[in-house]
Amino acid sequence: MSTTLPAPTPVAPAAPDASPRTYLVKTLGCQMNVHDSEHMAGMLEQAGYVAATPADAAAEDADVIVINTCAVRENAADKLYGNLGRLAGTKRARPGMQIAVGGCLAQKDRAGIVARAPWVDVVFGTHNLDVLPVLLERARHNQQAEVEIAESLQVFPSTLPTRRESVYAGWVSISVGCNNTCTFCIVPHLRGKERDRRPGEVLAEVQALVQQGAIEVTLLGQNVNSYGVEFGDRGAFAKLLRDAGATDGLERLRFTSPHPAAFTDDVIEAMAATPTVMPQLHMPLQSGSDRVLRAMRRSYRAERFLGILDRVRAAMPDAAITTDIIVGFPGETEEDFAETLRVVEASRFSSAFTFQYSPRPGTPAADLPDQLPKAVVQERYERLVALQERISLEENQAQVGRTVEVLVAEGEGRKDGATDRLSGRAQDNRLVHLALPPGLAPQDAPRPGDLVTVTLTHGAPHHLVADSAATGGTFAVRRTRAGDAWAARQSGEDSHDHGGAGDACGTGAPAGPVVLGLPTIGLRGA
């Protein structure tokens, strides 16, 4: 059910001296959802809203709260309705507050969200992000909930205004939707068939991001390496990597998530030959059993998967490879699970996102026989996690002694204040906590967006420590345009409008309105 709506109009204040209405966007899900939330924030700011301050965002104190939902995992609905239940009391205490629900679960459950949580004002889907400001205004005017779910993509999200959460690193969508038919995954049903952007549009957005200060860009797609299928060029993704990587001023290019079945050697060659493409790969395994992979409709087998990893490491010996794995798919035997353990041991992943299978209504796997008992799935899951924790620790300990360049990030290290460290990502995307030299003046400290060269001194399963500076060892700061852009945002000097289509901007508003609820590795399903 879709209707033609007028273009978003600014929200008129109640009186000439009234403050603009504030907003908060909360994100549950993968990197695609995080980027969609940036579009939602951009549209709201174009319509006259302002981001809640970090303190107000933490307290969920805003005039409009948007929840961008996920439908991939079993607890997605629990997370949504838990949030909504908590916000019901907040809304009663705050006259005029509005709550909107968008994203994959909204696309799936539709009007059922309002039926279950009648205090919700707006429900919109994955195909019509652009209607959010209009639906909010309509709900305010009509004093009733507005639900609008489009059955197909109305506006390519990348043409929408965007409030970038980071000025030093950004996402660029190269496609939306997915043509695969994995039996466990509901994403194609909710996101639709794959739609590819033209290469020139992608490169223009990358260039715009870099011109505004970003030095790292991540290309996004539900099946990123099948890019080009819509316009008939199966080599398009490798070409895009080379062309985007050549953008003047770009220092780091990443992408997520590829599908093993479509991963070709020309992509490996492009990664190895393009200095700005980082030595990092997220390659979803899902299962190491060929029998289970067939039941999942994953059109590759374990040996092909391992062969890809071998070729990637031959071309980029220092590449860090991460993955997704599902435990307890219907009919999985102990022998099948043993095959998964074998492939994980052979793959030497730097880290893995591991999930217990949960049936998703509307997927073929939900109706398969031999759904496994929870206790069996839990026991296997714990064995898999223990194996991967050991491998992650061994792989990270093997990094000790290496000198790496770290892109300092904002908010990566939860204990940075207590440990007097900064945090960021090495080129291979490993998380690094780094010490500063004793007596370093505050004005000389690295800023988010700056690059710091340090030597790794300790490895743990989920992070690395570089305390070389604390003992007079390696420590060199390269101040960057990205650090300058971060500093300008902090001082409010970079404010500019959101008026242009595809605006890739950040704003002078306080950072922090998007709250992440799940890991930010792109997930194909669980």
CSV table of N, CA and C in Angstrom, one decimal, residues 427-483:
chain,number,residue,atom,x,y,z
A,427,GLN,N,44.9,-0.9,10.0
A,427,GLN,CA,44.5,-1.1,8.6
A,427,GLN,C,43.7,-2.4,8.4
A,428,ASP,N,44.0,-3.4,9.2
A,428,ASP,CA,43.3,-4.7,9.0
A,428,ASP,C,42.0,-4.7,9.8
A,429,ASN,N,41.6,-3.6,10.4
A,429,ASN,CA,40.3,-3.3,11.1
A,429,ASN,C,40.3,-3.9,12.5
A,430,ARG,N,41.5,-4.4,13.0
A,430,ARG,CA,41.5,-4.8,14.4
A,430,ARG,C,41.5,-3.6,15.3
A,431,LEU,N,40.8,-3.8,16.4
A,431,LEU,CA,40.6,-2.7,17.4
A,431,LEU,C,41.9,-2.6,18.2
A,432,VAL,N,42.5,-1.4,18.3
A,432,VAL,CA,43.7,-1.1,19.0
A,432,VAL,C,43.5,0.0,20.1
A,433,HIS,N,43.9,-0.3,21.3
A,433,HIS,CA,43.9,0.7,22.4
A,433,HIS,C,45.4,1.1,22.5
A,434,LEU,N,45.6,2.4,22.4
A,434,LEU,CA,47.0,2.9,22.4
A,434,LEU,C,47.3,3.9,23.5
A,435,ALA,N,48.4,3.8,24.1
A,435,ALA,CA,48.9,4.7,25.1
A,435,ALA,C,49.5,6.0,24.5
A,436,LEU,N,49.4,7.0,25.3
A,436,LEU,CA,50.0,8.3,24.9
A,436,LEU,C,51.4,8.5,25.6
A,437,PRO,N,52.3,9.2,25.1
A,437,PRO,CA,53.6,9.4,25.8
A,437,PRO,C,53.3,10.2,27.1
A,438,PRO,N,54.1,9.9,28.1
A,438,PRO,CA,53.9,10.7,29.4
A,438,PRO,C,54.2,12.2,29.1
A,439,GLY,N,53.4,13.0,29.7
A,439,GLY,CA,53.6,14.5,29.6
A,439,GLY,C,53.1,15.1,28.3
A,440,LEU,N,52.4,14.3,27.4
A,440,LEU,CA,52.0,14.9,26.1
A,440,LEU,C,51.0,16.0,26.4
A,441,ALA,N,51.2,17.2,25.8
A,441,ALA,CA,50.3,18.3,26.0
A,441,ALA,C,49.0,18.0,25.3
A,442,PRO,N,47.9,18.4,25.9
A,442,PRO,CA,46.5,18.1,25.3
A,442,PRO,C,46.4,18.5,23.9
A,443,GLN,N,47.0,19.7,23.6
A,443,GLN,CA,46.8,20.2,22.2
A,443,GLN,C,47.6,19.4,21.2
A,444,ASP,N,48.6,18.6,21.7
A,444,ASP,CA,49.3,17.7,20.8
A,444,ASP,C,48.8,16.3,20.7
A,445,ALA,N,47.7,16.0,21.4
A,445,ALA,CA,47.2,14.6,21.4
A,445,ALA,C,46.5,14.4,20.1
A,446,PRO,N,46.5,13.1,19.6
A,446,PRO,CA,45.8,12.8,18.4
A,446,PRO,C,44.3,13.0,18.6
A,447,ARG,N,43.6,13.5,17.5
A,447,ARG,CA,42.2,13.7,17.5
A,447,ARG,C,41.5,12.5,16.7
A,448,PRO,N,40.3,12.3,16.9
A,448,PRO,CA,39.6,11.3,16.1
A,448,PRO,C,39.7,11.8,14.6
A,449,GLY,N,40.2,10.8,13.8
A,449,GLY,CA,40.5,11.1,12.4
A,449,GLY,C,41.9,11.2,12.1
A,450,ASP,N,42.8,11.4,13.1
A,450,ASP,CA,44.2,11.4,12.9
A,450,ASP,C,44.7,10.0,12.9
A,451,LEU,N,45.9,9.8,12.3
A,451,LEU,CA,46.6,8.5,12.2
A,451,LEU,C,47.8,8.5,13.1
A,452,VAL,N,47.9,7.4,13.9
A,452,VAL,CA,49.0,7.3,14.8
A,452,VAL,C,49.7,6.0,14.6
A,453,THR,N,51.0,6.0,14.5
A,453,THR,CA,51.9,4.8,14.3
A,453,THR,C,52.4,4.4,15.6
A,454,VAL,N,52.1,3.1,16.0
A,454,VAL,CA,52.5,2.6,17.3
A,454,VAL,C,53.0,1.1,17.1
A,455,THR,N,53.6,0.6,18.1
A,455,THR,CA,54.0,-0.9,18.1
A,455,THR,C,53.1,-1.6,19.0
A,456,LEU,N,52.5,-2.8,18.6
A,456,LEU,CA,51.6,-3.5,19.4
A,456,LEU,C,52.4,-4.3,20.5
A,457,THR,N,51.8,-4.2,21.7
A,457,THR,CA,52.5,-4.8,22.9
A,457,THR,C,51.7,-5.9,23.6
A,458,HIS,N,50.5,-6.1,23.3
A,458,HIS,CA,49.7,-7.1,23.9
A,458,HIS,C,48.5,-7.5,23.0
A,459,GLY,N,48.1,-8.8,23.1
A,459,GLY,CA,47.0,-9.2,22.3
A,459,GLY,C,46.0,-9.9,23.2
A,460,ALA,N,44.7,-9.6,23.0
A,460,ALA,CA,43.6,-10.2,23.7
A,460,ALA,C,42.6,-10.7,22.7
A,461,PRO,N,41.6,-11.5,23.0
A,461,PRO,CA,40.8,-12.1,22.0
A,461,PRO,C,40.0,-11.0,21.1
A,462,HIS,N,39.7,-9.9,21.7
A,462,HIS,CA,38.8,-8.9,21.0
A,462,HIS,C,39.5,-7.6,20.8
A,463,HIS,N,40.8,-7.5,21.2
A,463,HIS,CA,41.5,-6.2,20.9
A,463,HIS,C,43.0,-6.4,21.0
A,464,LEU,N,43.7,-5.3,20.6
A,464,LEU,CA,45.1,-5.3,20.8
A,464,LEU,C,45.5,-4.0,21.6
A,465,VAL,N,46.6,-4.1,22.3
A,465,VAL,CA,47.1,-2.9,23.1
A,465,VAL,C,48.4,-2.5,22.5
A,466,ALA,N,48.6,-1.2,22.4
A,466,ALA,CA,49.9,-0.6,21.9
A,466,ALA,C,50.4,0.4,23.0
A,467,ASP,N,51.2,-0.1,23.9
A,467,ASP,CA,51.7,0.8,24.9
A,467,ASP,C,53.1,1.2,24.6
A,468,SER,N,53.5,1.1,23.4
A,468,SER,CA,54.9,1.5,23.0
A,468,SER,C,55.3,2.9,23.4
A,469,ALA,N,54.3,3.8,23.3
A,469,ALA,CA,54.6,5.2,23.7
A,469,ALA,C,54.9,5.4,25.1
A,470,ALA,N,54.3,4.6,26.0
A,470,ALA,CA,54.5,4.7,27.4
A,470,ALA,C,55.9,4.4,27.9
A,471,THR,N,56.6,3.7,27.1
A,471,THR,CA,58.0,3.3,27.4
A,471,THR,C,59.0,3.9,26.5
A,472,GLY,N,58.6,5.0,25.8
A,472,GLY,CA,59.6,5.7,24.9
A,472,GLY,C,59.8,5.1,23.6
A,473,GLY,N,58.9,4.1,23.2
A,473,GLY,CA,59.0,3.4,22.0
A,473,GLY,C,58.2,4.2,20.9
A,474,THR,N,57.8,3.4,19.9
A,474,THR,CA,57.2,3.9,18.7
A,474,THR,C,55.9,4.8,19.0
A,475,PHE,N,55.9,6.0,18.5
A,475,PHE,CA,54.7,6.8,18.6
A,475,PHE,C,54.9,8.0,17.7
A,476,ALA,N,54.1,8.0,16.6
A,476,ALA,CA,54.1,9.1,15.6
A,476,ALA,C,52.7,9.5,15.2
A,477,VAL,N,52.4,10.8,15.3
A,477,VAL,CA,51.1,11.3,14.9
A,477,VAL,C,51.1,11.9,13.6
A,478,ARG,N,50.2,11.5,12.7
A,478,ARG,CA,50.0,12.2,11.5
A,478,ARG,C,48.6,12.9,11.5
A,479,ARG,N,48.7,14.3,11.7
A,479,ARG,CA,47.4,15.0,11.8
A,479,ARG,C,46.8,15.1,10.3
A,480,THR,N,45.5,14.9,10.2
A,480,THR,CA,44.9,14.8,8.9
A,480,THR,C,43.8,15.8,8.7
A,481,ARG,N,43.3,15.9,7.5
A,481,ARG,CA,42.1,16.7,7.2
A,481,ARG,C,40.9,16.2,7.9
A,482,ALA,N,40.9,14.8,8.2
A,482,ALA,CA,39.8,14.2,8.9
A,482,ALA,C,39.8,14.7,10.3
A,483,GLY,N,41.0,14.8,11.0
A,483,GLY,CA,41.1,15.3,12.3
A,483,GLY,C,40.7,16.8,12.4
